[in-house]
Coordinates of N, CA and C in Angstrom, one line a residue:
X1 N 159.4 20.0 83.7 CA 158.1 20.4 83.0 C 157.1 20.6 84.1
X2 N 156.1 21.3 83.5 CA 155.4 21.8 84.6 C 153.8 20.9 84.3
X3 N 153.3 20.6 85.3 CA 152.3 19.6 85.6 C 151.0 21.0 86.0
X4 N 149.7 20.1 85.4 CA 148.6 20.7 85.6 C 148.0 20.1 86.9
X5 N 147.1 20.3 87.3 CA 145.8 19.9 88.6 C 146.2 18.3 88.7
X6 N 145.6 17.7 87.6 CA 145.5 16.6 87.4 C 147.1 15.5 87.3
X7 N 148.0 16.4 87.9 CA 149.3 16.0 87.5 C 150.0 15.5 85.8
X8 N 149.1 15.8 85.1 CA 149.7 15.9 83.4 C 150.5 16.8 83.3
X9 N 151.6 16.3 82.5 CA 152.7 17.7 82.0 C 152.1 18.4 81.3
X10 N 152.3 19.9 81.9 CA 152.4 20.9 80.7 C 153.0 21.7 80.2
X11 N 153.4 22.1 79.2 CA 154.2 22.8 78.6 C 154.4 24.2 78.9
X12 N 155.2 24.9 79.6 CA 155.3 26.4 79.6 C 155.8 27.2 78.6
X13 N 156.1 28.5 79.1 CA 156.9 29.2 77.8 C 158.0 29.2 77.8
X14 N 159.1 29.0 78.5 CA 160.5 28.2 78.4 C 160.9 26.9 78.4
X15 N 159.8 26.6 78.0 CA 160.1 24.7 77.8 C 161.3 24.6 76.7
X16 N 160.7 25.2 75.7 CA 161.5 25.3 74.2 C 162.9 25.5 74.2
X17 N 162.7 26.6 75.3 CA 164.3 27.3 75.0 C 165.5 26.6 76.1
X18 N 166.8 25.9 75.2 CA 167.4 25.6 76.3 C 168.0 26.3 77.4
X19 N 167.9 25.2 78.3 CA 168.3 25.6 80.1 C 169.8 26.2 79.8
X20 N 170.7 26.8 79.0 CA 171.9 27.3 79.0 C 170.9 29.2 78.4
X21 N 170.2 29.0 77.8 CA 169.7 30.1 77.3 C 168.7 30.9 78.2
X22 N 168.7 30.3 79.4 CA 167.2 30.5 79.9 C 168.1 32.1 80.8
X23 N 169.4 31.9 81.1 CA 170.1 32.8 81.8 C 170.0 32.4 83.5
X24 N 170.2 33.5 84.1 CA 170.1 33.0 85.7 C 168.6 33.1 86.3
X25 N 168.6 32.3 86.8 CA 167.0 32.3 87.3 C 166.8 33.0 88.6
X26 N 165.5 33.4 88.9 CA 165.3 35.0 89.8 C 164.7 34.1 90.6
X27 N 165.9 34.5 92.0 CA 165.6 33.9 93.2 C 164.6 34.7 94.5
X28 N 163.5 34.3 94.9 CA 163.0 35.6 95.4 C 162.5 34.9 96.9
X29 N 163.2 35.7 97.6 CA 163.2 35.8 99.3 C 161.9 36.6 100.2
X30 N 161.1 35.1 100.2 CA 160.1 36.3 101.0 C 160.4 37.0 102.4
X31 N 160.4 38.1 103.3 CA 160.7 38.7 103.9 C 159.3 39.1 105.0
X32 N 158.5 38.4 104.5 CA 157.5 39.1 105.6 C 157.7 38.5 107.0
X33 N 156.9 39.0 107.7 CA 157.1 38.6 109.6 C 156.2 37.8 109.6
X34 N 155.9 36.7 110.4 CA 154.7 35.8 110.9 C 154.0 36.0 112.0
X35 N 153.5 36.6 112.8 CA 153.1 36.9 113.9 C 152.2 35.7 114.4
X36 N 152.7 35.0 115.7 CA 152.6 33.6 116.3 C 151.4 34.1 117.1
X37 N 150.4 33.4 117.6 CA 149.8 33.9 118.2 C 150.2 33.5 119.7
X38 N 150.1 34.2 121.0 CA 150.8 33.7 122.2 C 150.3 32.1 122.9
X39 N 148.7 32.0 123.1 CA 148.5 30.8 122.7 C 149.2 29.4 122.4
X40 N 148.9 29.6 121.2 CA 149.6 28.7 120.4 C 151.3 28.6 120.5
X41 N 151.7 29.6 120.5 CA 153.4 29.6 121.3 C 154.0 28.8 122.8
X42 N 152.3 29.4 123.7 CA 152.3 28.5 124.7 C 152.2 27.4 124.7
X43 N 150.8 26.7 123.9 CA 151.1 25.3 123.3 C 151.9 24.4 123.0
X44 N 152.5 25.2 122.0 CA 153.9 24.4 121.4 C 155.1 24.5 122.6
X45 N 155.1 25.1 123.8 CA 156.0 25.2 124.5 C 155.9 23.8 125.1
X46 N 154.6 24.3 125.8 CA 153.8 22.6 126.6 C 153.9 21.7 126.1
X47 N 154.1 21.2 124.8 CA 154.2 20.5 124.1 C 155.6 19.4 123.8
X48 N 156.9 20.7 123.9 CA 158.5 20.0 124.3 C 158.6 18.9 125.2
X49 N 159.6 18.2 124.7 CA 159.6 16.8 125.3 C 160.1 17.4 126.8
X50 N 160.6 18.3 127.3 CA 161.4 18.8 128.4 C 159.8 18.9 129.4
X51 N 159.0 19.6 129.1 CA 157.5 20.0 129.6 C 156.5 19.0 129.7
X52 N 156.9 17.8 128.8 CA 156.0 16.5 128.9 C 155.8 16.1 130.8
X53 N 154.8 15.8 131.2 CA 154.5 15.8 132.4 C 155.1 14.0 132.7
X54 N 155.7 13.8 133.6 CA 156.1 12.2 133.6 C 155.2 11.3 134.4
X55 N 154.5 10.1 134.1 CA 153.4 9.7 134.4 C 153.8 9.0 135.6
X56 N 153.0 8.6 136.7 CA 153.4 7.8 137.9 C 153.0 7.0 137.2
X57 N 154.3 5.6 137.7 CA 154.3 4.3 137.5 C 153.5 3.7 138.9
X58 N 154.0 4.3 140.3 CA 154.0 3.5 141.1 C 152.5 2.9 141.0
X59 N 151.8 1.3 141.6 CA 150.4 1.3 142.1 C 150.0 2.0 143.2
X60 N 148.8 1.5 143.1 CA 147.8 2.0 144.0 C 148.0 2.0 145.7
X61 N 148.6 0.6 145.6 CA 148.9 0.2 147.0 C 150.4 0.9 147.3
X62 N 151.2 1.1 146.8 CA 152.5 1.5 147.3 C 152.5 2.7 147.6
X63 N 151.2 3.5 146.9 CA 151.2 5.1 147.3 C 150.2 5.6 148.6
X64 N 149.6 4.3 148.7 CA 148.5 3.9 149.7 C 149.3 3.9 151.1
X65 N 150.6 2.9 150.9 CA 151.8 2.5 152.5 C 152.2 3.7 152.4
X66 N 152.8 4.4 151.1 CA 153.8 5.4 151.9 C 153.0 6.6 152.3
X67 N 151.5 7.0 152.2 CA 150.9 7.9 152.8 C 150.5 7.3 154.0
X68 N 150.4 5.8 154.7 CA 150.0 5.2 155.8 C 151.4 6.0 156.8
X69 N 152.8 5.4 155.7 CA 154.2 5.8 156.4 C 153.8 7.0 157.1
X70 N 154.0 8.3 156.0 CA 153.7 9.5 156.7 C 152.9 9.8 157.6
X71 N 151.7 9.6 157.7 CA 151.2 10.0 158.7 C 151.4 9.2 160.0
X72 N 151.6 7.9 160.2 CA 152.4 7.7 161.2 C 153.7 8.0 161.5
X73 N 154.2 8.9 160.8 CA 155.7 9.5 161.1 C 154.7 10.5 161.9
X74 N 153.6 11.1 161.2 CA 153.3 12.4 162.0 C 153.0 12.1 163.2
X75 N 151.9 11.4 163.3 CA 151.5 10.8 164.7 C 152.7 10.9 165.5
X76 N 153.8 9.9 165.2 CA 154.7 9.7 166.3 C 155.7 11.0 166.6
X77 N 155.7 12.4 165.5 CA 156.4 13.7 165.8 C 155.4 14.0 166.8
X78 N 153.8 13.8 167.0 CA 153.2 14.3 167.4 C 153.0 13.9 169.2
X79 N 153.0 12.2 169.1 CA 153.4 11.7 170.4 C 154.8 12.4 171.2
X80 N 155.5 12.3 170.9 CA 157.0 12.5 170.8 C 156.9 14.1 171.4
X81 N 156.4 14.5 170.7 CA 156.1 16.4 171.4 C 155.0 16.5 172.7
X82 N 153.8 15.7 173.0 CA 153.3 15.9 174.0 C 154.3 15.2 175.2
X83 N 155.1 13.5 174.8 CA 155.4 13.1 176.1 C 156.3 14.4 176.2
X84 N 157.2 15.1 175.7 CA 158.5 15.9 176.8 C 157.7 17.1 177.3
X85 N 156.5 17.8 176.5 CA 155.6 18.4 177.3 C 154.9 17.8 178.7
X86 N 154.5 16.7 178.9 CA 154.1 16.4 179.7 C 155.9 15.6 180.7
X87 N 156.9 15.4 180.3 CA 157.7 14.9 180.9 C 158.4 16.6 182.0
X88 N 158.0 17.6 181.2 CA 158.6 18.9 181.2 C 157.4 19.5 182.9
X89 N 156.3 18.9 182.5 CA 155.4 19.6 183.5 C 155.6 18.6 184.8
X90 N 155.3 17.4 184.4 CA 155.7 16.5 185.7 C 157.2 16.9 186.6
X91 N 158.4 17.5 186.0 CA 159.7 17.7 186.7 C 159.3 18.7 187.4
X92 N 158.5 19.9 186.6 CA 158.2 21.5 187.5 C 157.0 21.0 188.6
X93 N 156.1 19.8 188.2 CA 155.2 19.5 189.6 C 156.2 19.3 190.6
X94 N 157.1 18.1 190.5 CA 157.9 17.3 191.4 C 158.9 18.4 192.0
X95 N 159.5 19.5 191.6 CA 160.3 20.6 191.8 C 159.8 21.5 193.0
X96 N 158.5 22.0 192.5 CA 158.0 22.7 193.3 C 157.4 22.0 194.4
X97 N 156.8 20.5 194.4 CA 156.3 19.9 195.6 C 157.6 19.2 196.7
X98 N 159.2 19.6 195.7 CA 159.9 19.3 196.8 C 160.4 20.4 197.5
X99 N 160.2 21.6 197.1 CA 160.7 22.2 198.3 C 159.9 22.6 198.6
X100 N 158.4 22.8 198.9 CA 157.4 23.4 199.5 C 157.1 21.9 200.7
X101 N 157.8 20.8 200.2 CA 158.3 20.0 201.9 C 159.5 20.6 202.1
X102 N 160.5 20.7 201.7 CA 161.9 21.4 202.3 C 161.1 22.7 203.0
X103 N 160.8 23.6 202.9 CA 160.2 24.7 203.2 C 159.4 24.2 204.6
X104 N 158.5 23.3 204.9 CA 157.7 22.6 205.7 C 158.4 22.3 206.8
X105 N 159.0 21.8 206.2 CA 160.1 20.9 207.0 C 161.1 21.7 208.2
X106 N 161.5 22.8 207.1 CA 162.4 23.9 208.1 C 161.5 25.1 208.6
X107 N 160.5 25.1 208.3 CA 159.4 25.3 209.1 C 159.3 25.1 210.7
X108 N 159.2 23.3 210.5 CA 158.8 22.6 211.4 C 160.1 23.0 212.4
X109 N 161.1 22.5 212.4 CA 161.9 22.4 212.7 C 162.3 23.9 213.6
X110 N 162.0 24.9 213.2 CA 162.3 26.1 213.4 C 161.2 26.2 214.5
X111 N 159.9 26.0 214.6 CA 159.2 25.8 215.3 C 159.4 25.2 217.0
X112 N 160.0 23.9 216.3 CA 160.3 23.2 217.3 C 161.8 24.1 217.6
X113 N 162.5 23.8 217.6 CA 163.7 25.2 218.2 C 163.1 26.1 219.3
X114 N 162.5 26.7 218.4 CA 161.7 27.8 219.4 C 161.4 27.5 220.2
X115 N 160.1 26.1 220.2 CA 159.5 25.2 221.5 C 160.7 25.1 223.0
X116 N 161.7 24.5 222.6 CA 162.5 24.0 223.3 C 163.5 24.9 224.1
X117 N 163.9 26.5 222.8 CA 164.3 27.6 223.7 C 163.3 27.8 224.9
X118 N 162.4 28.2 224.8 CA 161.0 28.9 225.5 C 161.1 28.0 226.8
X119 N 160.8 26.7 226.5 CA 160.9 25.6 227.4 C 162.6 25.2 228.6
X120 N 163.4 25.8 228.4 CA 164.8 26.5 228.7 C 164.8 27.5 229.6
X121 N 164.1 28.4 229.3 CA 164.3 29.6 229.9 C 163.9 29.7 231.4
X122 N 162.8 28.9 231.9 CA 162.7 28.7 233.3 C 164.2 28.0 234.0
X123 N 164.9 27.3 233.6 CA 166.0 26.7 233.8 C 166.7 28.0 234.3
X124 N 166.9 28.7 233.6 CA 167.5 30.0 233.2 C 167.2 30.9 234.4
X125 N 165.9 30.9 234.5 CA 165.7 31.9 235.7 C 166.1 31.5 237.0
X126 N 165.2 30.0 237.2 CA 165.9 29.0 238.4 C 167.6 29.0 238.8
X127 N 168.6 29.2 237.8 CA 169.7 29.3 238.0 C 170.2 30.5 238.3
X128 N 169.3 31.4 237.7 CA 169.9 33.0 238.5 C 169.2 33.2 239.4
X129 N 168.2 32.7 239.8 CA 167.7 33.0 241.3 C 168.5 32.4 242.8
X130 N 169.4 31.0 241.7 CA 170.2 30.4 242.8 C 171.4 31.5 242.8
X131 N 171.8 31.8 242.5 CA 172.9 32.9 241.6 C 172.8 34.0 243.1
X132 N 172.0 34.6 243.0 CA 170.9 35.9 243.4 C 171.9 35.4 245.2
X133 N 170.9 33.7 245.3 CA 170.5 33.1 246.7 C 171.8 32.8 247.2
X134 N 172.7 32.6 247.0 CA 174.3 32.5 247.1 C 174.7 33.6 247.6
X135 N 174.9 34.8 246.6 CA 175.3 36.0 246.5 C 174.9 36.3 247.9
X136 N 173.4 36.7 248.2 CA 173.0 37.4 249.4 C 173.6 36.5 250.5
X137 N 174.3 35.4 250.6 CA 173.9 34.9 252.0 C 173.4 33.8 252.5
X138 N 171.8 33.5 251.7 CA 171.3 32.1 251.8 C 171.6 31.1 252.8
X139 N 171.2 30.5 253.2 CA 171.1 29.2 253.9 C 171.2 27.9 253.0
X140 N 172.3 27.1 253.1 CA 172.4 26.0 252.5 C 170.8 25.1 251.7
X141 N 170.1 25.3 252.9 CA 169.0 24.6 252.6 C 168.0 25.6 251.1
X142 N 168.0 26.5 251.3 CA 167.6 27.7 250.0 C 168.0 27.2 249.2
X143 N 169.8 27.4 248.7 CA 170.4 27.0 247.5 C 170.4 26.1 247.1
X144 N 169.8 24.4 248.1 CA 169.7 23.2 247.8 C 168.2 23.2 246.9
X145 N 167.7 23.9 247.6 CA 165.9 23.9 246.9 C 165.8 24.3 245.7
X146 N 166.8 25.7 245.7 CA 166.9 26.4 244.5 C 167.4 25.3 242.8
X147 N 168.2 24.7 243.8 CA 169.3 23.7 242.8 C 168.2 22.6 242.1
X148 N 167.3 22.2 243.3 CA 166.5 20.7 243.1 C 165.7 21.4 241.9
X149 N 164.9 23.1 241.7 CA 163.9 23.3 241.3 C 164.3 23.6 239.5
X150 N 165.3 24.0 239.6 CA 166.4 23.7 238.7 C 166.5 22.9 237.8
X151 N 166.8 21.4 238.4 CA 167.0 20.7 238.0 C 165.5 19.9 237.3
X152 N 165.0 19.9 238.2 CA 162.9 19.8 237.9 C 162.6 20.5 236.6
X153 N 163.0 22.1 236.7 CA 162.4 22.6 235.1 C 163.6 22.1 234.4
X154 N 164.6 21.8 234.0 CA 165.4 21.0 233.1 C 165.0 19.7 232.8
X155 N 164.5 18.6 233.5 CA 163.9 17.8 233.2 C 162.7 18.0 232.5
X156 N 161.8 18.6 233.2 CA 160.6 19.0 232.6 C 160.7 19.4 230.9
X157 N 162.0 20.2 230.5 CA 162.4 21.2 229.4 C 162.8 20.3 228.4
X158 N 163.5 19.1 228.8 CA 163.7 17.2 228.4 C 162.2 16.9 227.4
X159 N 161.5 16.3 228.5 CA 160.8 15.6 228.3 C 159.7 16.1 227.4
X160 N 159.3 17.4 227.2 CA 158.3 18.2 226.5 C 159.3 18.5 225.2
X161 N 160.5 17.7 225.0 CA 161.2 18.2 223.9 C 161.2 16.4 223.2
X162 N 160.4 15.3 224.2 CA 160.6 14.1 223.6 C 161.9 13.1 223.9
X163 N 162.7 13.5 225.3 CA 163.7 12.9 225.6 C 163.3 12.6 227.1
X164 N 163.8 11.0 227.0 CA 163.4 10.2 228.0 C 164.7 9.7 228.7
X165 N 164.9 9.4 229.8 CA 166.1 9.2 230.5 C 166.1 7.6 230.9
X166 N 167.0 7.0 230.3 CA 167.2 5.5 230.7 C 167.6 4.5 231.8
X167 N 166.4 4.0 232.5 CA 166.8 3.3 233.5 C 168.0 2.4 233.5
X168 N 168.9 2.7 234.0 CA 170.1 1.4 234.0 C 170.3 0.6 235.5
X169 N 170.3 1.0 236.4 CA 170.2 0.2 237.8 C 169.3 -0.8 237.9
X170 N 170.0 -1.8 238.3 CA 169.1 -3.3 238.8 C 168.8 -3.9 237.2
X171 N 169.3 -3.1 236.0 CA 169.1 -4.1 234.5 C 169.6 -4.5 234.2
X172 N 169.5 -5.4 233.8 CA 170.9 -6.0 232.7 C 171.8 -5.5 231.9
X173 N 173.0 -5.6 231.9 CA 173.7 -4.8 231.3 C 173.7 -4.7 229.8
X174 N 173.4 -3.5 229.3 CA 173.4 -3.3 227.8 C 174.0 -2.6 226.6
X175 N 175.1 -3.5 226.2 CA 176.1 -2.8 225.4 C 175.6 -1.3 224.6
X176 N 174.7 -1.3 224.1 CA 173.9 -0.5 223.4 C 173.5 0.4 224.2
X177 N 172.9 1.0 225.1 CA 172.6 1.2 226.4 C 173.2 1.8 227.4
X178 N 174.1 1.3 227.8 CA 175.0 1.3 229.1 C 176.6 1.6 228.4
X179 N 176.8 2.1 229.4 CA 178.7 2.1 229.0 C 179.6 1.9 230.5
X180 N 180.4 0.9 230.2 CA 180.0 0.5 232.0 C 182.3 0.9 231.9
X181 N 182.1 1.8 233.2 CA 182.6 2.3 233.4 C 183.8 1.9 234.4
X182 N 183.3 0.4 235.5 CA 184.0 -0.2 236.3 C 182.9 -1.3 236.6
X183 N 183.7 -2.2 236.9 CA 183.4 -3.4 237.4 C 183.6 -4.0 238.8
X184 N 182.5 -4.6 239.7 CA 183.1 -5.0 240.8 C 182.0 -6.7 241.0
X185 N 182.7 -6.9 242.1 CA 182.4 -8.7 242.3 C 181.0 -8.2 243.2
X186 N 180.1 -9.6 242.5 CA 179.0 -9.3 243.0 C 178.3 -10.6 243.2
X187 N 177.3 -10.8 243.8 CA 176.7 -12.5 244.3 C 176.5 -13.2 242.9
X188 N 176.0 -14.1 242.7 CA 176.0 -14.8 241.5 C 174.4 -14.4 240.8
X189 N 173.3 -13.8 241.8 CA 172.1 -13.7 241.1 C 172.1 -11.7 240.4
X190 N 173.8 -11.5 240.6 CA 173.7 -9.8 240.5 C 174.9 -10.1 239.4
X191 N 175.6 -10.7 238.7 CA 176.4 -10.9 238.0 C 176.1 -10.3 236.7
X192 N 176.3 -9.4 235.8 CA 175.9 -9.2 234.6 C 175.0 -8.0 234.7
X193 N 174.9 -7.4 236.0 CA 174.0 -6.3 236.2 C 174.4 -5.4 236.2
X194 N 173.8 -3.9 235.9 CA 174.0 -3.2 236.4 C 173.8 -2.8 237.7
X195 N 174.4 -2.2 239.2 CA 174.5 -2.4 240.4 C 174.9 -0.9 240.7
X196 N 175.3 0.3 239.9 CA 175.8 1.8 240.1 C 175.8 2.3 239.0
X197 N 175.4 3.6 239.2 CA 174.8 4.5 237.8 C 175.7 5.9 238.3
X198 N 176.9 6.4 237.2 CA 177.7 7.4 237.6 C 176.8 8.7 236.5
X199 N 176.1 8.3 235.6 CA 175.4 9.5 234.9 C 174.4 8.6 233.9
X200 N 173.2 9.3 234.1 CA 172.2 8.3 233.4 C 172.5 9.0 232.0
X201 N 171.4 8.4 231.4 CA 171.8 7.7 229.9 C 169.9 8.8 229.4
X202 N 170.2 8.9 228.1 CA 168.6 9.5 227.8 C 168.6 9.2 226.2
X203 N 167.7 8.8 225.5 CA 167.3 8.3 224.1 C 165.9 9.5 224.1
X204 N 165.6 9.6 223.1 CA 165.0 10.2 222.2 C 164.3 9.3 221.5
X205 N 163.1 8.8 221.3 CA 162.5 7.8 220.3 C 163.1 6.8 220.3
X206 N 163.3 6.4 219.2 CA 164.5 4.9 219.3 C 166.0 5.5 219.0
X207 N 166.6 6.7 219.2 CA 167.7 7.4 218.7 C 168.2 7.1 220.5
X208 N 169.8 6.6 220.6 CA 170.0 6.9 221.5 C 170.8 8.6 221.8
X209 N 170.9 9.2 222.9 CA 171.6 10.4 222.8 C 172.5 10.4 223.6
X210 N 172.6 9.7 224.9 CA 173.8 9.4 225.4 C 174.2 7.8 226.5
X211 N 174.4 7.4 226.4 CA 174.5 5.8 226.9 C 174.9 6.4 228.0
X212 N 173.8 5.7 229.3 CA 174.4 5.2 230.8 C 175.9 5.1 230.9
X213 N 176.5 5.9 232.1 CA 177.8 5.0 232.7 C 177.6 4.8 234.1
X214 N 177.8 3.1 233.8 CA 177.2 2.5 234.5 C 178.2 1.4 235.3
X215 N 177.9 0.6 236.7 CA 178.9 0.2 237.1 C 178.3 -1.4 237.0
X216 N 179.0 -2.6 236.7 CA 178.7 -3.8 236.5 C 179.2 -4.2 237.4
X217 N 178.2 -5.3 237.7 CA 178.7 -6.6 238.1 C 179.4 -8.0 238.0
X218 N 180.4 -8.6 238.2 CA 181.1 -9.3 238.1 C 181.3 -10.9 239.0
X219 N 181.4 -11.9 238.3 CA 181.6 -12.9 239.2 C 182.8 -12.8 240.4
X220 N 182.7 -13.2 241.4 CA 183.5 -13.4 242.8 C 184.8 -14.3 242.1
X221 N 186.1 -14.3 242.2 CA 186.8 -15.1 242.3 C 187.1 -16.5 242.7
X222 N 187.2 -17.3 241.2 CA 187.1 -18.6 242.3 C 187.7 -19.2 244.1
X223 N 189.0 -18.2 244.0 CA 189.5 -18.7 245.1 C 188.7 -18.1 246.9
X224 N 188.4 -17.0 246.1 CA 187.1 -16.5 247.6 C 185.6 -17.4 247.4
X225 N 185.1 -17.6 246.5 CA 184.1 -18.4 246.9 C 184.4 -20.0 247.4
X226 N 185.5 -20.2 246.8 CA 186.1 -21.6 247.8 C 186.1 -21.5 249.3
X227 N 186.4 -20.0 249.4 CA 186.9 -19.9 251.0 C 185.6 -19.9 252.0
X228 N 184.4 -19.0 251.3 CA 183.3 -18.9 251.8 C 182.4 -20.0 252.0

């Protein structure tokens, strides 16, 4: 039964007639389109539990450490990149300040070479002039002079090169020093001495270059100083 405003029944015009008489009842399909507005389509999209935005739980403070975290991760990507920059520059200082002493060095050295050829070469002349003095004829006494003057610029060519020639006569004998070559009996205040020098000896600074050979002294046999 069909109800008014006020929800009271009211009577229509098939109330009367029974529901076997009434026939098939007319079913009607509305067919129109709805047109959504986009809007509102967006809305309702935003709206899906899938699109619901999920709330941070975390507090205050734990979002507070893990931004403290990060940026001290940054800091330290950031330390971390200047030391091998600066580890990178200090190897190229140290590189280049070693061979610009290697370079110095063979410099020096080359220098000094040269010093000591240059310093040579009078030797050189002195011995072909002996050379020369021979050849023609000379007088013993010429070629002796020639020899002594010789021997003078060779020393000279020594000692301007920093090499000094080692006294071993009348010293004590010294393993380091001396290389004693023979031994003979000697008084008791020459015992342990050197007493004959077969080729002197020459050091350089504290480098030795070639040790004296040298002839030592020796105590007398007991049975001769009994006799004496």
């Amino acid at each position: 039964m069909a109800r008014d405003l006020f929800g009271r029944g009211r009577r229509g015009p098939f109330d009367d007639v029974p529901r076997d008489d009434r026939g098939d009842e007319i079913r009607v399909t509305d067919r129109r389109r709805i047109h959504v507005d986009d809007g509102d389509a967006k809305r309702e999209t935003d709206d899906t539990p899938g699109n619901v935005e999920t709330p941070n739980l975390k507090p205050s403070y734990v979002e507070e450490l893990e931004a403290r975290v990060r940026a001290a991760e940054q800091k330290t990507l950031e330390v971390n990149s200047r030391f091998e920059q600066l580890r990178a520059q200090l190897q190229r200082e140290t590189d280049e300040t070693r061979q610009r002493l290697n370079k110095a060095a063979d410099e020096r050295a080359r220098r000094e070479t040269a010093a000591f050829i240059a310093a040579l070469l009078p030797v050189l002349d002195n011995l072909q002039r002996a050379t020369e003095a021979a050849e023609n004829g000379s007088s013993p006494e010429v070629l002796a002079e020639g020899i002594r003057q010789t021997a003078a610029s060779f020393e000279k060519a020594l000692a301007a090169a920093g090499v000094e020639p080692i006294n071993a006569v009348a010293e004590q004998f010294d393993p380091e020093l001396h290389e004693a070559v023979e031994t003979v009996e000697v008084a008791p205040e020459d015992e342990g001495k050197v007493v004959g020098q077969y080729a002197p000896g020459y050091r350089m600074g504290e480098r030795l270059l070639r040790p004296a050979r040298v002839k030592v002294g020796r105590p007398a046999a007991r049975g001769k100083q009994a006799g004496d």
